Short mmCIF file of C-alpha atoms and ligand atoms in Angstrom, two decimals:
data_model
loop_
_atom_site.label_atom_id
_atom_site.label_comp_id
_atom_site.label_asym_id
_atom_site.label_seq_id
_atom_site.Cartn_x
_atom_site.Cartn_y
_atom_site.Cartn_z
CA MET T 1077 205.90 131.71 24.92
CA LYS T 1078 203.97 130.13 22.04
CA ILE T 1079 200.59 131.58 21.07
CA PRO T 1080 197.91 128.82 20.71
CA GLN T 1081 197.13 128.04 17.04
CA LYS T 1082 193.36 128.47 17.44
CA LEU T 1083 193.87 131.91 18.94
CA LEU T 1084 196.13 132.79 16.02
CA ASP T 1085 193.39 131.60 13.64
CA THR T 1086 190.85 133.84 15.40
CA LEU T 1087 193.14 136.87 15.17
CA LYS T 1088 193.77 136.21 11.48
CA LYS T 1089 190.05 135.96 10.69
CA ILE T 1090 189.42 139.25 12.52
CA GLY T 1091 192.27 140.87 10.62
CA LEU T 1092 194.82 141.06 13.45
CA ASP T 1093 198.15 139.33 13.88
CA GLU T 1094 200.27 138.24 16.83
CA LYS T 1095 202.21 141.53 16.77
CA ILE T 1096 199.29 143.06 18.68
CA TYR T 1097 200.71 141.37 21.77
CA GLU T 1098 203.83 143.50 21.45
CA GLU T 1099 201.79 146.73 21.66
CA ARG T 1100 202.28 148.35 25.04
CA SER T 1101 199.28 148.98 27.16
CA ARG T 1102 199.42 152.51 28.60
CA LYS T 1103 198.15 153.29 32.08
CA CYS T 1104 196.20 156.28 33.39
CA VAL T 1105 194.79 157.93 36.52
CA LEU T 1106 191.69 160.04 37.17
CA SER T 1107 192.07 163.48 38.66
CA LYS T 1108 190.05 166.68 39.04
CA GLU T 1109 193.12 168.86 39.03
CA TYR T 1110 195.37 169.10 36.03
CA PRO T 1111 198.47 167.13 37.04
CA GLY T 1112 200.58 168.27 34.05
CA MET T 1113 200.31 165.00 32.18
CA GLU T 1114 198.90 164.03 28.78
CA VAL T 1115 195.08 163.85 28.79
CA VAL T 1116 193.39 160.62 27.65
CA PRO T 1117 191.53 161.77 24.50
CA TRP T 1118 188.25 160.07 25.45
CA CYS T 1119 187.98 161.34 29.05
CA GLU T 1120 188.81 164.88 30.11
CA ASN T 1121 189.74 163.97 33.69
CA ALA T 1122 191.98 160.99 32.84
CA TYR T 1123 195.74 161.38 32.39
CA PHE T 1124 198.31 158.98 30.98
CA VAL T 1125 200.90 158.03 33.58
CA PRO T 1126 204.46 158.16 32.28
CA GLU T 1127 206.14 154.76 32.50
CA GLY T 1128 207.85 154.12 35.83
CA LEU T 1129 205.95 156.96 37.49
CA GLU T 1130 202.98 154.98 38.72
CA LYS T 1131 202.07 156.57 42.00
CA GLU T 1132 201.32 154.59 45.17
CA ASN T 1133 198.33 156.68 46.09
CA ASN T 1134 196.57 156.67 42.74
CA PHE T 1135 194.31 154.04 41.28
CA VAL T 1136 196.21 153.27 38.07
CA PHE T 1137 194.39 151.41 35.28
CA ASP T 1138 194.28 150.75 31.54
CA PRO T 1139 192.46 153.73 29.96
CA VAL T 1140 190.36 151.35 27.85
CA SER T 1141 188.46 150.60 31.10
CA LEU T 1142 186.97 154.09 30.88
CA VAL T 1143 185.03 153.17 27.74
CA PRO T 1144 182.37 150.81 29.19
CA CYS T 1145 181.90 153.21 32.14
CA LEU T 1146 181.42 156.23 29.85
CA ALA T 1147 179.07 154.18 27.63
CA LEU T 1148 176.87 153.64 30.71
CA GLN T 1149 176.42 157.46 30.97
CA PRO T 1150 176.45 157.37 34.79
CA GLU T 1151 174.74 160.23 36.63
CA LYS T 1152 174.58 161.30 40.27
CA ASN T 1153 170.99 160.15 40.84
CA ASP T 1154 171.47 156.71 39.24
CA ARG T 1155 171.11 153.34 40.92
CA ILE T 1156 174.05 151.48 39.41
CA LEU T 1157 174.97 147.81 39.64
CA ASP T 1158 178.54 146.79 38.79
CA MET T 1159 177.78 143.08 38.54
CA CYS T 1160 181.31 141.65 38.16
CA ALA T 1161 183.27 144.35 39.91
CA ALA T 1162 186.48 143.06 41.53
CA PRO T 1163 189.13 144.35 41.92
CA GLY T 1164 187.20 147.57 41.33
CA ALA T 1165 188.79 149.57 38.50
CA LYS T 1166 185.43 150.28 36.90
CA THR T 1167 183.67 150.85 40.24
CA HIS T 1168 186.33 153.48 40.91
CA ILE T 1169 185.69 155.10 37.51
CA LEU T 1170 181.90 155.07 38.02
CA SER T 1171 182.22 156.67 41.45
CA PHE T 1172 184.61 159.29 40.09
CA LEU T 1173 182.33 160.13 37.14
CA THR T 1174 179.35 160.61 39.50
CA GLU T 1175 181.40 162.50 42.10
CA ASN T 1176 180.75 159.67 44.55
CA GLU T 1177 177.05 160.56 44.66
CA ALA T 1178 175.45 157.72 42.69
CA ASP T 1179 174.02 154.76 44.55
CA ILE T 1180 176.52 152.10 43.45
CA THR T 1181 176.38 148.39 44.29
CA ALA T 1182 179.58 146.51 43.48
CA ASN T 1183 179.37 142.73 43.39
CA ASP T 1184 181.69 139.83 42.66
CA VAL T 1185 181.31 136.08 43.17
CA ASP T 1186 184.96 135.56 44.17
CA ALA T 1187 185.58 136.11 47.90
CA ARG T 1188 189.33 136.68 47.48
CA ARG T 1189 188.80 139.26 44.76
CA ILE T 1190 186.12 140.93 46.93
CA MET T 1191 188.82 141.48 49.55
CA ARG T 1192 190.83 143.43 46.95
CA LEU T 1193 187.73 145.39 46.02
CA ARG T 1194 187.10 146.26 49.68
CA TYR T 1195 190.73 147.28 50.11
CA ASN T 1196 190.59 149.50 47.01
CA ALA T 1197 187.24 151.03 48.00
CA LYS T 1198 188.65 151.99 51.40
CA LYS T 1199 192.00 153.20 50.10
CA PHE T 1200 190.57 155.31 47.27
CA GLY T 1201 187.38 156.48 49.02
CA ILE T 1202 184.99 154.73 46.62
CA LYS T 1203 181.46 155.03 48.01
CA CYS T 1204 179.60 151.81 47.20
CA ARG T 1205 177.74 148.89 48.72
CA ILE T 1206 179.78 145.70 48.30
CA ILE T 1207 178.15 142.30 47.90
CA ASN T 1208 179.63 138.86 47.31
CA GLU T 1209 177.35 136.52 45.39
CA SER T 1210 176.77 135.22 41.90
CA GLY T 1211 175.57 138.02 39.66
CA ARG T 1212 172.82 135.64 38.59
CA LYS T 1213 171.27 135.78 42.08
CA ILE T 1214 171.19 139.53 42.60
CA GLN T 1215 167.73 140.89 43.33
CA GLY T 1216 166.38 144.44 43.21
CA SER T 1217 166.26 146.81 40.30
CA TYR T 1218 168.77 149.23 38.82
CA ASN T 1219 168.58 151.84 36.09
CA LYS T 1220 172.21 151.33 34.97
CA ILE T 1221 174.04 147.99 34.99
CA LEU T 1222 177.59 147.23 33.99
CA VAL T 1223 178.32 143.57 33.22
CA ASP T 1224 182.09 143.36 32.78
CA VAL T 1225 182.08 139.60 32.47
CA PRO T 1226 184.79 137.00 33.11
CA CYS T 1227 186.22 136.06 29.69
CA SER T 1228 189.01 134.22 27.88
CA GLY T 1229 190.99 137.48 27.92
CA SER T 1230 192.60 137.46 24.47
CA GLY T 1231 192.64 141.28 24.47
CA MET T 1232 194.98 141.50 27.46
CA VAL T 1233 198.25 142.41 25.78
CA ASN T 1234 200.03 143.03 29.07
CA LYS T 1235 199.20 139.59 30.48
CA LYS T 1236 200.05 137.51 27.46
CA GLU T 1237 202.14 134.79 29.15
CA LYS T 1238 199.32 133.80 31.48
CA LEU T 1239 196.78 134.15 28.69
CA PHE T 1240 198.66 131.91 26.23
CA ARG T 1241 199.13 129.28 28.93
CA HIS T 1242 195.40 129.01 29.65
CA TRP T 1243 193.71 129.85 26.34
CA ASN T 1244 191.79 127.07 24.57
CA SER T 1245 188.56 126.91 22.60
CA ARG T 1246 186.80 124.82 25.25
CA ARG T 1247 187.27 127.66 27.73
CA VAL T 1248 185.81 130.08 25.20
CA LYS T 1249 182.64 127.96 25.03
CA ILE T 1250 182.38 127.70 28.82
CA PHE T 1251 182.80 131.45 29.21
CA ALA T 1252 180.23 132.15 26.48
CA LYS T 1253 177.63 130.05 28.31
CA LYS T 1254 178.31 131.83 31.61
CA GLN T 1255 178.31 135.27 29.97
CA LYS T 1256 174.89 134.68 28.41
CA LYS T 1257 173.43 133.78 31.81
CA LEU T 1258 174.94 136.83 33.55
CA ALA T 1259 173.82 139.19 30.78
CA GLU T 1260 170.32 137.69 30.74
CA HIS T 1261 169.87 138.14 34.48
CA ALA T 1262 171.25 141.68 34.30
CA PHE T 1263 168.65 142.54 31.66
CA GLU T 1264 165.90 141.03 33.82
CA ILE T 1265 166.71 143.26 36.80
CA LEU T 1266 167.23 146.37 34.65
CA GLU T 1267 164.51 149.04 34.95
CA ARG T 1268 162.50 150.15 31.91
CA ASN T 1269 164.44 152.73 29.89
CA GLY T 1270 167.56 151.63 31.78
CA ILE T 1271 170.96 151.00 30.20
CA LEU T 1272 172.98 147.79 30.35
CA VAL T 1273 176.60 147.84 29.23
CA TYR T 1274 178.14 144.49 28.39
CA SER T 1275 181.93 144.38 28.12
CA THR T 1276 184.79 141.92 27.76
CA CYS T 1277 188.54 142.05 27.24
CA THR T 1278 188.50 139.36 24.56
CA PHE T 1279 188.46 139.41 20.75
CA GLN T 1280 186.43 136.21 20.55
CA PRO T 1281 183.05 136.80 18.77
CA GLU T 1282 181.48 133.83 20.64
CA GLU T 1283 181.94 135.87 23.85
CA ASN T 1284 181.02 139.20 22.30
CA GLU T 1285 178.63 139.64 19.37
CA ALA T 1286 177.12 136.15 19.86
CA VAL T 1287 176.17 137.00 23.48
CA VAL T 1288 174.60 140.31 22.45
CA ASP T 1289 172.76 138.63 19.55
CA HIS T 1290 171.40 136.08 22.04
CA LEU T 1291 170.14 138.88 24.33
CA LEU T 1292 168.36 140.60 21.44
CA ASP T 1293 166.67 137.30 20.53
CA LYS T 1294 165.64 136.55 24.07
CA PHE T 1295 164.26 139.98 25.00
CA SER T 1296 162.03 141.69 22.46
CA ASP T 1297 162.22 144.89 24.57
CA SER T 1298 166.02 145.20 24.16
CA ARG T 1299 167.63 147.61 21.71
CA ILE T 1300 171.28 148.30 20.92
CA GLU T 1301 172.41 151.91 20.99
CA GLU T 1302 175.43 153.72 19.55
CA ILE T 1303 178.29 154.37 21.96
CA ASN T 1304 179.34 158.00 21.86
CA VAL T 1305 182.86 157.81 23.26
CA ASN T 1306 185.68 159.43 21.36
CA VAL T 1307 187.94 156.38 21.18
CA ASN T 1308 189.40 154.77 18.03
CA HIS T 1309 187.63 151.49 17.35
CA ALA T 1310 186.26 148.99 14.86
CA ARG T 1311 182.56 148.07 14.59
CA GLY T 1312 180.94 144.88 15.88
CA ILE T 1313 181.09 142.10 13.30
CA THR T 1314 177.99 140.52 11.74
CA GLU T 1315 179.46 137.23 10.45
CA TRP T 1316 181.51 134.60 12.20
CA ASP T 1317 182.07 131.01 11.02
CA ASP T 1318 178.67 129.93 9.73
CA ARG T 1319 176.73 132.42 11.88
CA ARG T 1320 175.18 135.76 10.97
CA PHE T 1321 174.42 138.32 13.64
CA LYS T 1322 171.85 141.13 13.46
CA GLU T 1323 172.90 144.22 11.50
CA GLU T 1324 172.51 146.53 14.51
CA ILE T 1325 175.29 144.61 16.26
CA GLN T 1326 177.61 146.87 14.29
CA LYS T 1327 176.76 149.50 16.91
CA CYS T 1328 178.93 147.54 19.37
CA ILE T 1329 182.56 148.58 19.44
CA ARG T 1330 185.77 146.55 19.23
CA ILE T 1331 188.88 148.30 20.50
CA TYR T 1332 192.12 146.76 19.29
CA PRO T 1333 195.53 147.41 20.89
CA GLN T 1334 196.85 149.24 17.83
CA HIS T 1335 193.92 151.71 17.88
CA ASN T 1336 194.90 153.58 21.06
CA LYS T 1337 197.83 151.60 22.55
CA THR T 1338 195.56 150.05 25.18
CA GLY T 1339 194.42 146.52 25.86
CA GLY T 1340 191.72 145.06 23.61
CA PHE T 1341 188.06 145.51 24.56
CA PHE T 1342 184.52 144.87 23.34
CA VAL T 1343 181.63 147.08 24.48
CA ALA T 1344 177.88 146.89 23.82
CA LYS T 1345 175.24 149.34 25.04
CA ILE T 1346 171.73 147.93 25.36
CA ARG T 1347 168.60 149.85 26.36
CA LYS T 1348 165.44 148.31 27.83
CA ARG T 1349 162.49 149.83 26.01
CA ILE T 1350 159.83 151.71 28.00
C1 SAM W 1034 186.86 141.04 34.00
S1 SAM W 1034 186.83 140.71 35.68
C2 SAM W 1034 186.10 142.18 36.33
C3 SAM W 1034 187.02 143.36 36.38
C4 SAM W 1034 186.38 144.54 37.10
N1 SAM W 1034 185.14 144.94 36.47
C5 SAM W 1034 187.31 145.75 37.16
O1 SAM W 1034 187.16 146.68 36.37
O2 SAM W 1034 188.19 145.76 38.03
C6 SAM W 1034 185.49 139.60 35.83
C7 SAM W 1034 185.05 139.31 37.24
O3 SAM W 1034 183.87 138.50 37.19
C8 SAM W 1034 183.84 137.76 38.38
N2 SAM W 1034 182.81 136.69 38.21
C9 SAM W 1034 182.92 135.47 37.65
N3 SAM W 1034 181.75 134.83 37.69
C10 SAM W 1034 180.86 135.66 38.30
C11 SAM W 1034 179.49 135.55 38.67
N4 SAM W 1034 178.77 134.46 38.41
N5 SAM W 1034 178.90 136.59 39.29
C12 SAM W 1034 179.62 137.72 39.58
N6 SAM W 1034 180.92 137.87 39.27
C13 SAM W 1034 181.54 136.85 38.64
C14 SAM W 1034 185.28 137.29 38.53
O4 SAM W 1034 185.53 136.91 39.87
C15 SAM W 1034 186.05 138.54 38.10
O5 SAM W 1034 186.39 139.32 39.20
#
């Protein structure tokens, strides 16, 4: 399958090439007991699953998904909103990290995907309140919010056929507009001193650094923080086309497939000042 030229141009400008799509994305599971498998270096209770040994009764996911959840620093007494949650990989991680004691609300706008989230929550014993509406309409207040937005998905090395078929620059623009609105609303319902983690599985700066730069402009009480997760990564970029982003955007992290043999990811951690 042919990779779209504009996507190739993006990769080249970032310093990647199409070989990244040949990198294999490894899978992992979370477990309290040591199951005799290789530990994921950035999470002590996550283990790589050997190929072909994916177990029916385990929630198996790309270990890069741990990063935004760890960046959120979830704790047992937190009120957490997972704004774009289906099918629930990150809700599962958040509930595991808080020993199922945090007050977690998992939302998604897509009714079919919510059914998968419900199924997974039941099957894997994830304790959370599930809601089905646009993230932009959610009311209430939360001290931790994960916004794992819908995106053009150029970091998904294991879904490349579908990705190449649908990728175009118009979609990138549409996603960027939607992402800004979701992130803005998330910041509005975030409590003072709370943490918002914004994440995507795309390399596209319009959907990553540009969205974070927009948030910093819009909310004078927002501040980017360093992400202390022991995963190989590159820093957020500060120049793209004719745009310059704020210097502190370098605190965001870009995870490329060759760094850890996972899918590609972008993660930003934003604090609401007291
Ligand atoms: C990247 S996926 C989320 C993956 C999920 N966090 C996980 O780890 O399993 C993005 C999700 O955003 C949802 N979405 C799209 N627009 C939305 C909106 N306006 N409000 C809430 N969710 C939305 C999509 O249905 C999709 O499930």
